[in-house]
């Protein structure tokens, strides 16, 4: 479905000039159009690496708001092109602020029952047809940044400098920010003085925002472990080196990496999310492949965990008498390595104060770090050279929180944000913050 022309018409009918008012009034005027846009985006999600129509729509909206736009920005590790978008609005001398949105959706079959629910199916990188859903709120993020783009264009008299709006692909697989930076992003478009992003929160009431200073979201990497053995007949296990038994031992053994080999004060997660091995009940296979997700808030913890995974796999193989040429293979997928999302403490204090002014003290919440991951931190470069802050946007009907019923998480097939108050809050929060930073 061609979302570019389906949505563009409903968002370009009102000239930007009529919105030269205070930020909440500007948001109120846009909101009906933006809600329509949100619903259409929700209907037409695209997977990571395949955001062609979504990125075209976002680029069109930046252009309509008066930004200089470049698209198809990014290059993946395999050399394939990415669908990154950047919109630049120069407004005299002053600092440069980057604001990022992500664009991709997830291979999830939607079960919300919404009138605008996604029924999209796409082929993934493996050629399999999968259902696709915006189960993480990236449709909300994109609609939010379009609202911010229009407010900032209308309020140019209140700020000075350069605003850089970024549509990032492939956040869900942790590859999009790196792909854009690998395409000489800062060399081509300029290096920002600071960078902001927001992300919807499935446990925080709509109308509120949350913020964390320092490490805010975990770094993560994917690890594939291939336990290799010697296959044979299921009736004669003594003549084999059974990789299924070794895989089971390995899964249980690595549970102690966090509980017994990592300091309790250092949060970490090691999850086995995939196990593949064997073809038939009476055949012992030659190997079993496991997929692990490793998450951390400290780079030293990451290194220790990866070392422990290798040592545990090697030890189990040694005890089982596996030949040296059949040792386990541990593959740390570098393209899936997501850095820690680190909120610069000084910038966080400033942003928090601005959010308090924009939304009121009852609507700004201090939150603890979480073990989910984001690749937004990549825009800060190694060693946090560029100050970055990502804050949380409440997305849940307050009545549902008050009821005490279990809430669906992000990535759930039934996750559905409370769109209107979340969108209003997000645009006001980000716009007021951007105006104040660009002085």
Short mmCIF file of C-alpha atoms in Angstrom, two decimals:
data_model
loop_
_atom_site.label_atom_id
_atom_site.label_comp_id
_atom_site.label_asym_id
_atom_site.label_seq_id
_atom_site.Cartn_x
_atom_site.Cartn_y
_atom_site.Cartn_z
CA UNK A 1 0.00 0.00 0.00
CA UNK A 2 1.37 3.39 -0.95
CA UNK A 3 1.36 5.12 2.42
CA UNK A 4 3.22 8.15 1.07
CA UNK A 5 0.29 9.46 -0.92
CA UNK A 6 -2.36 8.06 1.42
CA UNK A 7 -1.07 10.11 4.35
CA UNK A 8 0.60 13.07 2.73
CA UNK A 9 -2.68 14.61 1.69
CA UNK A 10 -4.07 14.67 5.20
CA UNK A 11 -0.92 16.26 6.60
CA UNK A 12 -0.26 19.02 4.10
CA UNK A 13 -3.63 20.71 4.01
CA UNK A 14 -2.85 23.22 6.77
CA UNK A 15 -0.02 25.71 6.11
CA UNK A 16 2.71 25.76 8.74
CA UNK A 17 2.42 29.54 9.05
CA UNK A 18 -0.94 29.42 10.83
CA UNK A 19 0.71 27.67 13.78
CA UNK A 20 2.82 30.61 14.98
CA UNK A 21 1.39 30.28 18.50
CA UNK A 22 2.38 28.57 21.76
CA UNK A 23 3.40 24.93 21.49
CA UNK A 24 0.29 23.31 23.06
CA UNK A 25 -1.96 25.27 20.66
CA UNK A 26 0.15 24.17 17.71
CA UNK A 27 -0.15 20.57 18.82
CA UNK A 28 -3.92 20.83 19.27
CA UNK A 29 -4.33 22.11 15.70
CA UNK A 30 -2.26 19.27 14.26
CA UNK A 31 -3.61 16.44 16.36
CA UNK A 32 -6.60 15.27 14.25
CA UNK A 33 -4.41 15.02 11.15
CA UNK A 34 -1.62 13.30 13.04
CA UNK A 35 -3.98 10.73 14.54
CA UNK A 36 -5.12 9.83 11.02
CA UNK A 37 -1.50 9.54 9.96
CA UNK A 38 -0.71 7.35 12.95
CA UNK A 39 -3.50 4.93 12.09
CA UNK A 40 -2.33 4.64 8.51
CA UNK A 41 1.24 4.02 9.60
CA UNK A 42 -0.02 1.37 11.99
CA UNK A 43 -1.88 -0.36 9.16
CA UNK A 44 1.16 -0.50 6.90
CA UNK A 45 4.25 -1.57 8.90
CA UNK A 46 7.52 -2.70 7.32
CA UNK A 47 10.22 -4.96 8.71
CA UNK A 48 13.80 -3.96 9.52
CA UNK A 49 15.87 -3.49 6.33
CA UNK A 50 12.66 -3.08 4.27
CA UNK A 51 11.32 0.36 5.33
CA UNK A 52 11.11 1.69 1.75
CA UNK A 53 7.56 3.12 1.80
CA UNK A 54 7.76 4.21 5.44
CA UNK A 55 10.97 6.17 4.85
CA UNK A 56 9.50 7.80 1.73
CA UNK A 57 6.52 8.97 3.74
CA UNK A 58 8.72 10.41 6.49
CA UNK A 59 10.97 12.19 3.99
CA UNK A 60 7.88 13.71 2.33
CA UNK A 61 6.62 15.03 5.66
CA UNK A 62 9.96 16.66 6.49
CA UNK A 63 10.01 18.32 3.06
CA UNK A 64 6.46 19.57 3.48
CA UNK A 65 7.48 21.19 6.77
CA UNK A 66 10.31 23.10 5.08
CA UNK A 67 13.33 20.89 5.80
CA UNK A 68 16.17 20.01 3.44
CA UNK A 69 15.86 16.24 3.15
CA UNK A 70 18.15 13.39 2.13
CA UNK A 71 17.06 9.77 2.08
CA UNK A 72 18.42 6.27 1.48
CA UNK A 73 21.11 7.03 4.06
CA UNK A 74 23.00 4.06 5.45
CA UNK A 75 25.03 1.00 4.53
CA UNK A 76 24.83 -2.34 6.33
CA UNK A 77 27.78 -4.58 7.13
CA UNK A 78 27.03 -6.76 4.09
CA UNK A 79 27.14 -3.72 1.80
CA UNK A 80 23.39 -3.50 1.24
CA UNK A 81 21.79 -0.02 1.38
CA UNK A 82 19.60 1.25 4.22
CA UNK A 83 16.57 3.54 4.24
CA UNK A 84 17.74 6.24 6.64
CA UNK A 85 16.26 9.74 6.37
CA UNK A 86 17.64 13.08 7.53
CA UNK A 87 15.88 16.44 7.50
CA UNK A 88 17.86 19.61 8.21
CA UNK A 89 16.43 23.00 9.22
CA UNK A 90 19.06 25.74 9.55
CA UNK A 91 18.01 28.78 11.56
CA UNK A 92 21.06 31.00 11.93
CA UNK A 93 24.11 30.51 14.15
CA UNK A 94 23.83 28.30 17.20
CA UNK A 95 24.12 24.68 18.35
CA UNK A 96 23.03 21.62 16.37
CA UNK A 97 20.45 19.28 17.89
CA UNK A 98 19.74 15.79 16.53
CA UNK A 99 16.31 14.24 17.21
CA UNK A 100 15.82 10.64 16.17
CA UNK A 101 12.86 8.42 15.44
CA UNK A 102 12.98 4.75 14.52
CA UNK A 103 10.85 3.38 11.66
CA UNK A 104 10.81 -0.42 11.54
CA UNK A 105 8.20 -2.89 12.78
CA UNK A 106 8.30 -6.45 14.12
CA UNK A 107 7.47 -9.94 12.82
CA UNK A 108 4.40 -10.18 15.07
CA UNK A 109 0.82 -11.08 14.14
CA UNK A 110 -1.42 -8.33 15.49
CA UNK A 111 -4.27 -9.39 17.79
CA UNK A 112 -5.43 -6.03 19.15
CA UNK A 113 -8.77 -6.03 17.35
CA UNK A 114 -8.29 -2.37 16.41
CA UNK A 115 -10.18 -1.08 13.38
CA UNK A 116 -6.81 -0.05 11.93
CA UNK A 117 -4.92 -3.23 12.91
CA UNK A 118 -2.18 -4.43 10.61
CA UNK A 119 -2.86 -7.38 8.33
CA UNK A 120 0.45 -6.97 6.50
CA UNK A 121 2.57 -9.98 5.63
CA UNK A 122 6.12 -9.68 4.30
CA UNK A 123 8.99 -11.98 3.46
CA UNK A 124 11.85 -11.75 5.93
CA UNK A 125 15.55 -12.07 5.16
CA UNK A 126 15.21 -15.87 5.16
CA UNK A 127 12.45 -15.71 2.55
CA UNK A 128 9.74 -16.75 5.01
CA UNK A 129 6.39 -14.95 4.95
CA UNK A 130 5.64 -13.42 8.35
CA UNK A 131 2.97 -11.16 9.80
CA UNK A 132 4.17 -7.64 10.61
CA UNK A 133 3.04 -5.25 13.35
CA UNK A 134 4.14 -1.99 14.93
CA UNK A 135 4.24 -3.71 18.32
CA UNK A 136 6.92 -1.39 19.72
CA UNK A 137 5.38 2.00 18.97
CA UNK A 138 7.66 3.16 16.17
CA UNK A 139 4.53 4.40 14.37
CA UNK A 140 3.88 6.62 17.40
CA UNK A 141 7.50 7.83 17.35
CA UNK A 142 7.33 8.75 13.66
CA UNK A 143 4.05 10.62 14.05
CA UNK A 144 5.55 12.42 17.02
CA UNK A 145 8.61 13.63 15.10
CA UNK A 146 6.42 14.93 12.27
CA UNK A 147 4.52 16.99 14.83
CA UNK A 148 7.81 18.23 16.28
CA UNK A 149 9.10 19.09 12.81
CA UNK A 150 6.07 21.31 12.15
CA UNK A 151 6.16 22.99 15.56
CA UNK A 152 9.86 23.80 15.24
CA UNK A 153 9.35 25.24 11.75
CA UNK A 154 6.50 27.41 13.02
CA UNK A 155 8.44 28.59 16.07
CA UNK A 156 11.70 29.60 14.35
CA UNK A 157 11.57 32.99 16.03
CA UNK A 158 12.12 31.27 19.39
CA UNK A 159 15.31 29.35 18.62
CA UNK A 160 18.58 29.57 16.70
CA UNK A 161 20.91 26.94 15.34
CA UNK A 162 20.39 23.77 13.33
CA UNK A 163 17.79 21.06 13.85
CA UNK A 164 18.64 17.62 12.45
CA UNK A 165 15.73 15.18 12.32
CA UNK A 166 16.69 11.54 11.75
CA UNK A 167 14.52 8.64 10.61
CA UNK A 168 16.50 5.54 11.56
CA UNK A 169 15.89 2.10 10.05
CA UNK A 170 16.46 -1.33 11.60
CA UNK A 171 16.38 -0.39 15.27
CA UNK A 172 14.72 -3.69 16.17
CA UNK A 173 17.75 -5.65 15.00
CA UNK A 174 20.26 -3.14 16.36
CA UNK A 175 21.81 -2.32 12.98
CA UNK A 176 20.26 0.95 11.81
CA UNK A 177 22.28 3.55 13.69
CA UNK A 178 25.55 1.84 12.77
CA UNK A 179 24.44 1.62 9.12
CA UNK A 180 23.80 5.37 9.01
CA UNK A 181 27.04 6.28 10.74
CA UNK A 182 28.94 3.92 8.41
CA UNK A 183 27.63 5.95 5.48
CA UNK A 184 29.70 8.99 6.59
CA UNK A 185 26.62 10.42 8.26
CA UNK A 186 28.28 13.09 10.40
CA UNK A 187 30.82 13.93 7.71
CA UNK A 188 27.98 14.60 5.26
CA UNK A 189 25.46 16.34 7.48
CA UNK A 190 27.47 17.78 10.37
CA UNK A 191 28.11 16.57 13.88
CA UNK A 192 25.46 17.55 16.46
CA UNK A 193 26.23 19.13 19.80
CA UNK A 194 23.67 16.86 21.47
CA UNK A 195 21.06 14.26 20.52
CA UNK A 196 17.60 13.41 21.83
CA UNK A 197 15.10 10.58 21.35
CA UNK A 198 11.99 9.28 23.04
CA UNK A 199 10.47 5.81 23.31
CA UNK A 200 6.98 4.84 24.33
CA UNK A 201 6.62 2.95 27.61
CA UNK A 202 4.09 0.16 28.13
CA UNK A 203 4.04 0.60 31.91
CA UNK A 204 3.77 4.39 32.22
CA UNK A 205 0.53 6.38 32.01
CA UNK A 206 -0.11 8.47 28.91
CA UNK A 207 0.44 12.12 29.75
CA UNK A 208 3.62 11.37 31.68
CA UNK A 209 7.26 11.03 30.71
CA UNK A 210 10.06 9.16 32.47
CA UNK A 211 13.78 9.82 32.55
CA UNK A 212 16.93 8.10 33.80
CA UNK A 213 20.40 9.56 34.31
CA UNK A 214 23.47 7.58 33.28
CA UNK A 215 23.00 4.05 31.89
CA UNK A 216 19.31 3.97 30.93
CA UNK A 217 18.97 0.93 28.70
CA UNK A 218 21.16 -2.14 28.44
CA UNK A 219 23.69 -2.93 25.83
CA UNK A 220 22.96 -6.20 24.07
CA UNK A 221 24.48 -8.71 21.74
CA UNK A 222 23.36 -11.90 20.05
CA UNK A 223 25.51 -14.99 20.50
CA UNK A 224 25.13 -18.19 18.51
CA UNK A 225 26.59 -21.31 20.13
CA UNK A 226 26.96 -24.47 18.06
CA UNK A 227 27.41 -27.54 20.25
CA UNK A 228 29.09 -30.12 18.04
CA UNK A 229 29.17 -33.82 18.76
CA UNK A 230 29.31 -37.12 16.92
CA UNK A 231 25.92 -38.30 15.69
CA UNK A 232 24.58 -41.79 15.32
CA UNK A 233 21.68 -44.17 15.96
CA UNK A 234 19.36 -43.27 18.81
CA UNK A 235 19.49 -46.89 20.01
CA UNK A 236 23.28 -46.77 20.41
CA UNK A 237 24.08 -43.52 22.29
CA UNK A 238 27.36 -44.94 23.68
CA UNK A 239 28.84 -44.82 20.19
CA UNK A 240 28.04 -41.10 19.87
CA UNK A 241 28.84 -37.80 21.52
CA UNK A 242 25.30 -36.50 21.96
CA UNK A 243 25.08 -32.73 21.30
CA UNK A 244 21.48 -32.58 22.53
CA UNK A 245 22.51 -33.76 26.00
CA UNK A 246 25.45 -31.34 25.95
CA UNK A 247 23.17 -28.51 24.84
CA UNK A 248 20.84 -29.25 27.76
CA UNK A 249 23.77 -29.23 30.18
CA UNK A 250 25.04 -25.99 28.65
CA UNK A 251 21.66 -24.26 29.01
CA UNK A 252 21.48 -25.16 32.69
CA UNK A 253 25.12 -24.32 33.37
CA UNK A 254 24.98 -20.80 31.93
CA UNK A 255 22.16 -19.92 34.32
CA UNK A 256 24.89 -19.49 36.94
CA UNK A 257 26.74 -16.85 34.90
CA UNK A 258 24.45 -14.13 36.25
CA UNK A 259 23.54 -15.71 39.58
CA UNK A 260 27.01 -16.89 40.63
CA UNK A 261 29.65 -15.30 38.39
CA UNK A 262 28.42 -11.70 38.15
CA UNK A 263 28.28 -9.24 41.03
CA UNK A 264 24.69 -8.71 42.25
CA UNK A 265 25.24 -4.95 41.87
CA UNK A 266 25.88 -5.38 38.12
CA UNK A 267 22.60 -6.09 36.29
CA UNK A 268 22.94 -8.63 33.48
CA UNK A 269 20.78 -11.05 31.50
CA UNK A 270 21.65 -14.25 29.62
CA UNK A 271 18.65 -15.71 27.81
CA UNK A 272 18.50 -18.72 25.52
CA UNK A 273 15.83 -17.83 22.99
CA UNK A 274 16.51 -20.40 20.29
CA UNK A 275 17.50 -24.06 20.11
CA UNK A 276 17.63 -26.08 16.91
CA UNK A 277 18.88 -29.62 16.54
CA UNK A 278 17.92 -32.99 15.21
CA UNK A 279 15.70 -34.29 12.43
CA UNK A 280 14.10 -37.44 13.81
CA UNK A 281 13.46 -39.08 17.18
CA UNK A 282 15.76 -42.05 16.61
CA UNK A 283 18.73 -40.09 15.26
CA UNK A 284 21.33 -38.38 17.42
CA UNK A 285 22.42 -35.34 15.41
CA UNK A 286 25.92 -34.05 14.81
CA UNK A 287 25.23 -30.62 16.24
CA UNK A 288 22.75 -28.34 18.02
CA UNK A 289 22.60 -24.59 17.50
CA UNK A 290 21.51 -22.19 20.25
CA UNK A 291 20.74 -18.48 20.05
CA UNK A 292 21.50 -16.36 23.14
CA UNK A 293 20.67 -12.78 24.06
CA UNK A 294 23.22 -11.16 26.38
CA UNK A 295 22.40 -7.84 28.06
CA UNK A 296 24.49 -5.62 30.32
CA UNK A 297 24.88 -2.14 31.78
CA UNK A 298 28.67 -2.29 32.00
CA UNK A 299 31.15 -3.18 29.24
CA UNK A 300 33.34 -5.18 31.64
CA UNK A 301 30.34 -7.32 32.56
CA UNK A 302 29.74 -7.99 28.87
CA UNK A 303 33.30 -9.24 28.38
CA UNK A 304 33.11 -11.48 31.45
CA UNK A 305 29.82 -13.00 30.30
CA UNK A 306 31.13 -13.75 26.81
CA UNK A 307 34.27 -15.34 28.29
CA UNK A 308 32.09 -17.43 30.65
CA UNK A 309 29.92 -18.65 27.75
CA UNK A 310 32.97 -19.83 25.82
CA UNK A 311 34.54 -21.48 28.87
CA UNK A 312 31.30 -23.28 29.81
CA UNK A 313 30.77 -24.62 26.30
CA UNK A 314 34.38 -25.82 26.06
CA UNK A 315 34.20 -27.45 29.50
CA UNK A 316 31.05 -29.42 28.74
CA UNK A 317 32.53 -30.67 25.48
CA UNK A 318 35.75 -31.68 27.26
CA UNK A 319 33.89 -33.65 29.93
CA UNK A 320 31.84 -35.42 27.25
CA UNK A 321 35.00 -36.47 25.41
CA UNK A 322 34.28 -34.52 22.25
CA UNK A 323 37.25 -34.65 19.81
CA UNK A 324 39.32 -31.48 19.63
CA UNK A 325 38.25 -30.83 16.05
CA UNK A 326 34.58 -30.85 17.17
CA UNK A 327 34.87 -28.22 19.89
CA UNK A 328 31.88 -25.87 20.29
CA UNK A 329 31.77 -22.76 18.11
CA UNK A 330 30.78 -19.50 19.85
CA UNK A 331 29.90 -16.70 17.44
CA UNK A 332 29.36 -13.19 18.86
CA UNK A 333 27.38 -11.39 16.15
CA UNK A 334 29.12 -8.02 15.85
CA UNK A 335 26.41 -6.56 13.60
CA UNK A 336 23.88 -7.19 16.38
CA UNK A 337 25.96 -5.56 19.13
CA UNK A 338 23.91 -2.73 20.65
CA UNK A 339 25.72 -0.27 22.87
CA UNK A 340 24.45 0.87 26.26
CA UNK A 341 21.98 3.74 26.02
CA UNK A 342 23.74 6.30 28.18
CA UNK A 343 21.99 9.49 29.23
CA UNK A 344 24.62 12.16 29.78
CA UNK A 345 24.06 13.31 33.40
CA UNK A 346 24.51 17.04 32.70
CA UNK A 347 22.20 16.99 29.69
CA UNK A 348 19.74 14.79 31.60
CA UNK A 349 19.51 17.35 34.41
CA UNK A 350 18.81 20.08 31.87
CA UNK A 351 16.25 18.03 29.94
CA UNK A 352 14.52 16.95 33.14
CA UNK A 353 14.17 20.58 34.24
CA UNK A 354 12.73 21.51 30.84
CA UNK A 355 10.26 18.62 30.98
CA UNK A 356 9.11 19.75 34.42
CA UNK A 357 8.44 23.21 33.03
CA UNK A 358 6.62 21.87 29.97
CA UNK A 359 4.51 19.18 31.65
CA UNK A 360 4.42 19.88 35.39
CA UNK A 361 6.03 18.00 38.27
CA UNK A 362 3.24 15.39 38.46
CA UNK A 363 3.99 14.25 34.92
CA UNK A 364 7.77 13.73 35.06
CA UNK A 365 8.91 10.47 36.65
CA UNK A 366 12.45 9.34 37.52
CA UNK A 367 12.89 5.74 36.37
CA UNK A 368 15.47 3.02 37.00
CA UNK A 369 17.53 1.56 34.13
CA UNK A 370 15.94 -1.28 32.16
CA UNK A 371 17.46 -4.30 30.44
CA UNK A 372 15.78 -3.77 27.08
CA UNK A 373 18.05 -2.32 24.42
CA UNK A 374 18.24 0.48 21.86
CA UNK A 375 20.86 1.47 19.32
CA UNK A 376 20.18 5.21 19.67
CA UNK A 377 23.30 5.42 21.86
CA UNK A 378 25.42 4.81 18.76
CA UNK A 379 24.74 8.40 17.69
CA UNK A 380 26.76 9.48 20.73
CA UNK A 381 29.85 7.72 19.29
CA UNK A 382 32.38 5.68 21.25
CA UNK A 383 33.10 7.04 24.71
CA UNK A 384 29.90 9.13 24.71
CA UNK A 385 31.56 11.93 22.75
CA UNK A 386 28.20 13.52 21.92
CA UNK A 387 25.82 14.01 24.88
CA UNK A 388 22.63 12.00 24.36
CA UNK A 389 19.34 11.62 26.24
CA UNK A 390 16.48 9.24 25.57
CA UNK A 391 13.36 9.71 27.68
CA UNK A 392 10.30 7.50 28.04
CA UNK A 393 6.86 8.50 26.81
CA UNK A 394 3.91 7.13 28.76
CA UNK A 395 1.57 5.20 26.47
CA UNK A 396 -0.98 3.46 28.70
CA UNK A 397 -4.52 4.54 29.57
CA UNK A 398 -4.23 5.65 33.24
CA UNK A 399 -7.47 3.78 34.03
CA UNK A 400 -5.86 0.50 32.95
CA UNK A 401 -2.92 1.12 35.26
CA UNK A 402 -5.27 1.97 38.14
CA UNK A 403 -7.26 -1.22 37.55
CA UNK A 404 -4.27 -3.39 38.40
CA UNK A 405 -4.82 -5.76 35.48
CA UNK A 406 -1.68 -7.12 33.80
CA UNK A 407 -0.54 -4.85 30.97
CA UNK A 408 0.80 -6.08 27.63
CA UNK A 409 4.46 -5.30 27.11
CA UNK A 410 6.15 -3.80 24.11
CA UNK A 411 6.52 -6.45 21.38
CA UNK A 412 3.21 -8.02 22.47
CA UNK A 413 0.65 -8.87 19.79
CA UNK A 414 -1.97 -6.97 21.83
CA UNK A 415 0.04 -3.85 22.66
CA UNK A 416 -1.97 -0.75 21.70
CA UNK A 417 -0.88 2.66 23.03
CA UNK A 418 -3.27 5.34 24.24
CA UNK A 419 -2.40 7.37 21.19
CA UNK A 420 -3.94 10.83 21.55
CA UNK A 421 -2.63 11.80 25.02
CA UNK A 422 0.71 10.11 24.35
CA UNK A 423 1.13 11.96 21.07
CA UNK A 424 0.14 15.30 22.56
CA UNK A 425 2.55 14.84 25.47
CA UNK A 426 5.41 13.66 23.27
CA UNK A 427 5.22 16.56 20.82
CA UNK A 428 4.96 19.17 23.57
CA UNK A 429 7.78 17.59 25.58
CA UNK A 430 10.19 17.23 22.67
CA UNK A 431 9.37 20.59 21.07
CA UNK A 432 9.70 22.63 24.26
CA UNK A 433 12.94 20.85 25.08
CA UNK A 434 14.35 21.43 21.59
CA UNK A 435 13.41 25.12 21.59
CA UNK A 436 15.11 25.62 24.95
CA UNK A 437 18.27 23.75 23.98
CA UNK A 438 18.64 25.66 20.72
CA UNK A 439 19.42 29.05 22.25
#
